Amino acid sequence: EKQAEDSNSAECSEPGAMDLKFTSSRKYISISVPSKSQAMSPHIKSVDDVVVLGMNLSKFSKPTQFFVCVSGVFMFYLIYGYLQELIFSVEGFKPFGWYLTLVQFGFYSIFGLIELQLIQDKRRRIPGKTYMIIAFLTVGTMGLSNTSLGYLNYPTQVIFKCCKLIPVMIGGVFIQGKRYNIVDVSAALCMSLGLIWFTLADSTVAPNFNLTGVILISLALCADAVIGNVQEKAMKLHNGSNSEMV
């Protein structure tokens, strides 16, 4: 009996184990806790994996990964903005912002399915109810944003969309319970002040400035703020992949 107790005690002292002692029976129960890598989802090879457009950037240094990701965001966003403004410059197209949204989501679905076929793990981890909320808000934010181009010039819309940080921070407080320091709040306030001055200047020099457009793009930003926080919370909670989310 003494040897059995010593053996159980030795097992409970191993790293990564949790021991529960019952004083009445003088017995020990050993519960193994899996390591972080074991608890990860099968589709994630490493916490350091950075996959962009199907390409694994993990072999590059952290600054190189950051530069590639930032450059890609700017490049694709500039092309997207140019084509979007080019579409709305077509005579008679301005009332069809929601039609453009429909076409965009059709191609999003096609590209998302193609990417999903290229990965090994195709299981859905995030609940369908969460995806319904995200999909509804995504349609809303893109539809409102596209429609606002019928009332605003493109630079004004871009400035508003670049100030998404402000509603995202507010949404992070209420949705994820985040806390921000004085530096973050100061940066948001400076951005708000810059937005106010730019809007006042644009209202006097731009011939197609319209208050309706400002309201539409503001509603789009509010929906966008909820989307980002819900996506982040769902992916952390259920360990979902980017391809699944798309």
Short mmCIF file of C-alpha atoms in Angstrom, two decimals:
data_model
loop_
_atom_site.label_atom_id
_atom_site.label_comp_id
_atom_site.label_asym_id
_atom_site.label_seq_id
_atom_site.Cartn_x
_atom_site.Cartn_y
_atom_site.Cartn_z
CA GLU A 1 0.00 0.00 0.00
CA LYS A 2 2.88 2.34 0.86
CA GLN A 3 4.54 1.65 -2.52
CA ALA A 4 1.25 2.33 -4.36
CA GLU A 5 0.86 5.68 -2.61
CA ASP A 6 4.46 6.64 -3.43
CA SER A 7 3.88 5.63 -7.06
CA ASN A 8 0.71 7.73 -7.31
CA SER A 9 2.47 10.68 -5.72
CA ALA A 10 5.30 10.45 -8.24
CA GLU A 11 2.81 10.45 -11.12
CA CYS A 12 1.10 13.56 -9.80
CA SER A 13 4.39 15.45 -9.61
CA GLU A 14 5.03 15.19 -13.36
CA PRO A 15 4.94 18.47 -15.36
CA GLY A 16 1.60 19.27 -17.00
CA ALA A 17 -0.43 17.21 -14.51
CA MET A 18 -3.13 18.30 -12.05
CA ASP A 19 -3.55 16.45 -8.73
CA LEU A 20 -6.67 16.32 -6.58
CA LYS A 21 -6.23 15.05 -3.00
CA PHE A 22 -8.96 13.38 -1.00
CA THR A 23 -7.92 13.39 2.67
CA SER A 24 -10.49 10.82 3.71
CA SER A 25 -9.26 8.03 1.42
CA ARG A 26 -5.62 9.20 1.13
CA LYS A 27 -5.69 8.57 -2.64
CA TYR A 28 -4.53 10.72 -5.52
CA ILE A 29 -6.03 11.22 -8.96
CA SER A 30 -3.71 12.25 -11.81
CA ILE A 31 -5.26 14.31 -14.65
CA SER A 32 -3.04 15.02 -17.65
CA VAL A 33 -3.40 18.43 -19.28
CA PRO A 34 -2.57 18.45 -23.02
CA SER A 35 0.05 20.88 -24.24
CA LYS A 36 -0.90 23.92 -26.34
CA SER A 37 0.24 22.29 -29.58
CA GLN A 38 -1.82 19.17 -28.88
CA ALA A 39 -4.96 21.19 -28.18
CA MET A 40 -4.72 23.07 -31.45
CA SER A 41 -7.02 22.40 -34.37
CA PRO A 42 -5.68 19.89 -36.95
CA HIS A 43 -5.72 22.49 -39.76
CA ILE A 44 -3.20 24.68 -37.90
CA LYS A 45 0.34 23.32 -38.13
CA SER A 46 1.93 25.90 -35.87
CA VAL A 47 0.97 29.03 -33.99
CA ASP A 48 3.64 30.81 -36.05
CA ASP A 49 2.17 29.83 -39.43
CA VAL A 50 1.25 32.84 -41.57
CA VAL A 51 -0.63 31.77 -44.69
CA VAL A 52 -1.61 34.41 -47.28
CA LEU A 53 -3.45 33.43 -50.47
CA GLY A 54 -2.38 29.83 -49.93
CA MET A 55 1.30 30.74 -49.49
CA ASN A 56 3.03 30.01 -46.19
CA LEU A 57 5.21 32.95 -45.16
CA SER A 58 6.56 31.28 -42.02
CA LYS A 59 10.00 30.75 -43.57
CA PHE A 60 10.49 34.54 -43.75
CA SER A 61 11.43 36.78 -40.84
CA LYS A 62 8.75 38.62 -38.86
CA PRO A 63 9.53 42.04 -40.43
CA THR A 64 9.35 40.49 -43.90
CA GLN A 65 5.99 38.86 -43.12
CA PHE A 66 4.67 42.18 -41.85
CA PHE A 67 5.92 44.06 -44.94
CA VAL A 68 4.36 41.51 -47.32
CA CYS A 69 0.99 41.59 -45.54
CA VAL A 70 0.87 45.40 -45.34
CA SER A 71 1.95 45.78 -48.97
CA GLY A 72 -0.71 43.30 -50.04
CA VAL A 73 -3.43 45.18 -48.16
CA PHE A 74 -2.47 48.50 -49.77
CA MET A 75 -2.07 47.02 -53.25
CA PHE A 76 -5.40 45.19 -53.30
CA TYR A 77 -7.22 48.05 -51.60
CA LEU A 78 -5.95 50.56 -54.18
CA ILE A 79 -6.98 48.30 -57.07
CA TYR A 80 -10.36 47.69 -55.42
CA GLY A 81 -10.95 51.42 -54.91
CA TYR A 82 -9.92 52.32 -58.44
CA LEU A 83 -12.24 49.74 -60.01
CA GLN A 84 -15.11 50.68 -57.69
CA GLU A 85 -14.89 54.36 -58.57
CA LEU A 86 -14.52 53.43 -62.25
CA ILE A 87 -17.76 51.43 -62.09
CA PHE A 88 -19.68 54.30 -60.50
CA SER A 89 -18.36 56.71 -63.09
CA VAL A 90 -20.44 54.85 -65.69
CA GLU A 91 -23.47 56.95 -66.56
CA GLY A 92 -26.65 55.75 -64.86
CA PHE A 93 -24.97 53.23 -62.52
CA LYS A 94 -25.10 55.24 -59.27
CA PRO A 95 -28.52 53.89 -58.10
CA PHE A 96 -27.28 50.28 -58.42
CA GLY A 97 -25.01 50.00 -55.39
CA TRP A 98 -26.87 46.99 -54.02
CA TYR A 99 -26.60 45.19 -57.38
CA LEU A 100 -22.82 45.66 -57.23
CA THR A 101 -22.90 44.14 -53.73
CA LEU A 102 -24.76 41.09 -55.08
CA VAL A 103 -22.16 40.56 -57.81
CA GLN A 104 -19.30 40.99 -55.33
CA PHE A 105 -20.70 38.39 -52.95
CA GLY A 106 -21.28 35.98 -55.81
CA PHE A 107 -17.58 36.07 -56.65
CA TYR A 108 -16.61 35.99 -52.96
CA SER A 109 -18.49 32.71 -52.64
CA ILE A 110 -16.78 31.24 -55.70
CA PHE A 111 -13.29 32.25 -54.55
CA GLY A 112 -14.02 31.06 -51.01
CA LEU A 113 -15.13 27.62 -52.25
CA ILE A 114 -12.02 27.31 -54.41
CA GLU A 115 -9.76 28.14 -51.47
CA LEU A 116 -11.67 25.72 -49.25
CA GLN A 117 -11.00 22.90 -51.70
CA LEU A 118 -7.25 23.56 -51.51
CA ILE A 119 -7.00 22.96 -47.76
CA GLN A 120 -7.17 19.57 -46.06
CA ASP A 121 -9.51 20.33 -43.19
CA LYS A 122 -12.98 21.37 -44.43
CA ARG A 123 -14.91 21.05 -41.16
CA ARG A 124 -17.04 23.96 -39.97
CA ARG A 125 -16.21 24.90 -36.40
CA ILE A 126 -18.04 28.20 -35.95
CA PRO A 127 -21.84 27.88 -35.39
CA GLY A 128 -24.14 28.69 -38.30
CA LYS A 129 -26.00 31.28 -36.19
CA THR A 130 -22.81 33.32 -35.85
CA TYR A 131 -22.26 33.15 -39.60
CA MET A 132 -25.81 34.37 -40.23
CA ILE A 133 -25.13 37.47 -38.12
CA ILE A 134 -21.77 38.11 -39.80
CA ALA A 135 -23.24 37.59 -43.29
CA PHE A 136 -26.14 39.97 -42.65
CA LEU A 137 -23.85 42.70 -41.32
CA THR A 138 -21.33 42.18 -44.12
CA VAL A 139 -24.01 42.58 -46.77
CA GLY A 140 -25.22 45.69 -44.95
CA THR A 141 -21.84 47.35 -44.62
CA MET A 142 -20.87 46.70 -48.26
CA GLY A 143 -24.28 47.65 -49.63
CA LEU A 144 -24.36 50.89 -47.66
CA SER A 145 -20.76 51.65 -48.61
CA ASN A 146 -21.43 51.07 -52.31
CA THR A 147 -24.63 53.12 -52.21
CA SER A 148 -22.84 56.01 -50.49
CA LEU A 149 -20.68 56.46 -53.59
CA GLY A 150 -23.77 57.75 -55.34
CA TYR A 151 -23.71 60.73 -52.94
CA LEU A 152 -20.03 61.17 -52.01
CA ASN A 153 -16.81 61.45 -53.94
CA TYR A 154 -14.44 58.56 -53.45
CA PRO A 155 -11.77 60.38 -51.33
CA THR A 156 -14.41 61.29 -48.74
CA GLN A 157 -15.60 57.68 -48.54
CA VAL A 158 -12.02 56.46 -48.14
CA ILE A 159 -11.35 58.89 -45.28
CA PHE A 160 -14.46 57.66 -43.47
CA LYS A 161 -13.52 54.02 -43.99
CA CYS A 162 -9.99 54.66 -42.78
CA CYS A 163 -11.48 55.94 -39.53
CA LYS A 164 -13.04 52.54 -38.84
CA LEU A 165 -10.74 52.35 -35.83
CA ILE A 166 -13.12 54.47 -33.76
CA PRO A 167 -16.27 52.30 -33.99
CA VAL A 168 -14.11 49.15 -33.85
CA MET A 169 -12.67 50.26 -30.51
CA ILE A 170 -16.14 50.98 -29.16
CA GLY A 171 -17.37 47.62 -30.40
CA GLY A 172 -14.37 45.90 -28.83
CA VAL A 173 -15.31 47.31 -25.42
CA PHE A 174 -18.92 46.11 -25.57
CA ILE A 175 -18.49 42.85 -27.52
CA GLN A 176 -15.13 41.52 -26.33
CA GLY A 177 -14.68 43.45 -23.09
CA LYS A 178 -11.41 45.00 -24.26
CA ARG A 179 -9.68 47.82 -22.40
CA TYR A 180 -7.65 50.55 -24.11
CA ASN A 181 -4.91 52.75 -22.67
CA ILE A 182 -4.57 56.50 -22.96
CA VAL A 183 -2.41 56.24 -26.09
CA ASP A 184 -5.10 54.30 -27.97
CA VAL A 185 -7.84 56.72 -26.90
CA SER A 186 -5.70 59.76 -27.83
CA ALA A 187 -5.03 58.32 -31.29
CA ALA A 188 -8.76 57.74 -31.82
CA LEU A 189 -9.59 61.29 -30.73
CA CYS A 190 -6.95 62.77 -33.08
CA MET A 191 -8.37 60.70 -35.93
CA SER A 192 -11.88 61.95 -35.13
CA LEU A 193 -10.69 65.55 -35.18
CA GLY A 194 -8.99 65.03 -38.53
CA LEU A 195 -12.16 63.45 -39.92
CA ILE A 196 -14.26 66.43 -38.82
CA TRP A 197 -11.94 68.96 -40.46
CA PHE A 198 -11.71 66.96 -43.68
CA THR A 199 -15.49 66.60 -43.87
CA LEU A 200 -16.06 70.32 -43.33
CA ALA A 201 -13.54 71.16 -46.05
CA ASP A 202 -14.96 68.58 -48.45
CA SER A 203 -18.48 69.92 -47.99
CA THR A 204 -17.37 73.29 -49.39
CA VAL A 205 -15.15 72.20 -52.30
CA ALA A 206 -16.77 68.95 -53.53
CA PRO A 207 -19.74 69.41 -55.83
CA ASN A 208 -21.27 66.01 -55.00
CA PHE A 209 -20.97 66.15 -51.20
CA ASN A 210 -24.25 65.04 -49.63
CA LEU A 211 -25.37 64.49 -46.03
CA THR A 212 -27.20 61.32 -47.07
CA GLY A 213 -23.90 59.83 -48.19
CA VAL A 214 -22.30 60.67 -44.84
CA ILE A 215 -25.15 58.91 -43.00
CA LEU A 216 -24.87 55.84 -45.25
CA ILE A 217 -21.11 55.49 -44.83
CA SER A 218 -21.43 56.05 -41.06
CA LEU A 219 -23.96 53.21 -40.80
CA ALA A 220 -21.63 51.03 -42.87
CA LEU A 221 -18.80 51.74 -40.42
CA CYS A 222 -20.99 50.80 -37.43
CA ALA A 223 -21.85 47.47 -39.04
CA ASP A 224 -18.20 46.96 -39.97
CA ALA A 225 -17.15 47.52 -36.35
CA VAL A 226 -19.48 44.75 -35.16
CA ILE A 227 -18.30 42.40 -37.92
CA GLY A 228 -14.62 42.65 -37.00
CA ASN A 229 -15.19 42.03 -33.30
CA VAL A 230 -17.65 39.17 -33.83
CA GLN A 231 -15.25 37.52 -36.30
CA GLU A 232 -12.30 37.87 -33.95
CA LYS A 233 -14.25 36.53 -30.98
CA ALA A 234 -15.69 33.59 -32.96
CA MET A 235 -12.33 32.57 -34.47
CA LYS A 236 -10.63 32.67 -31.07
CA LEU A 237 -13.46 30.81 -29.33
CA HIS A 238 -13.95 28.05 -31.91
CA ASN A 239 -10.47 28.05 -33.53
CA GLY A 240 -11.90 28.59 -37.01
CA SER A 241 -9.75 29.17 -40.08
CA ASN A 242 -9.68 32.15 -42.44
CA SER A 243 -10.92 30.00 -45.32
CA GLU A 244 -13.90 28.84 -43.29
CA MET A 245 -14.77 32.43 -42.42
CA VAL A 246 -14.66 33.50 -46.08
#
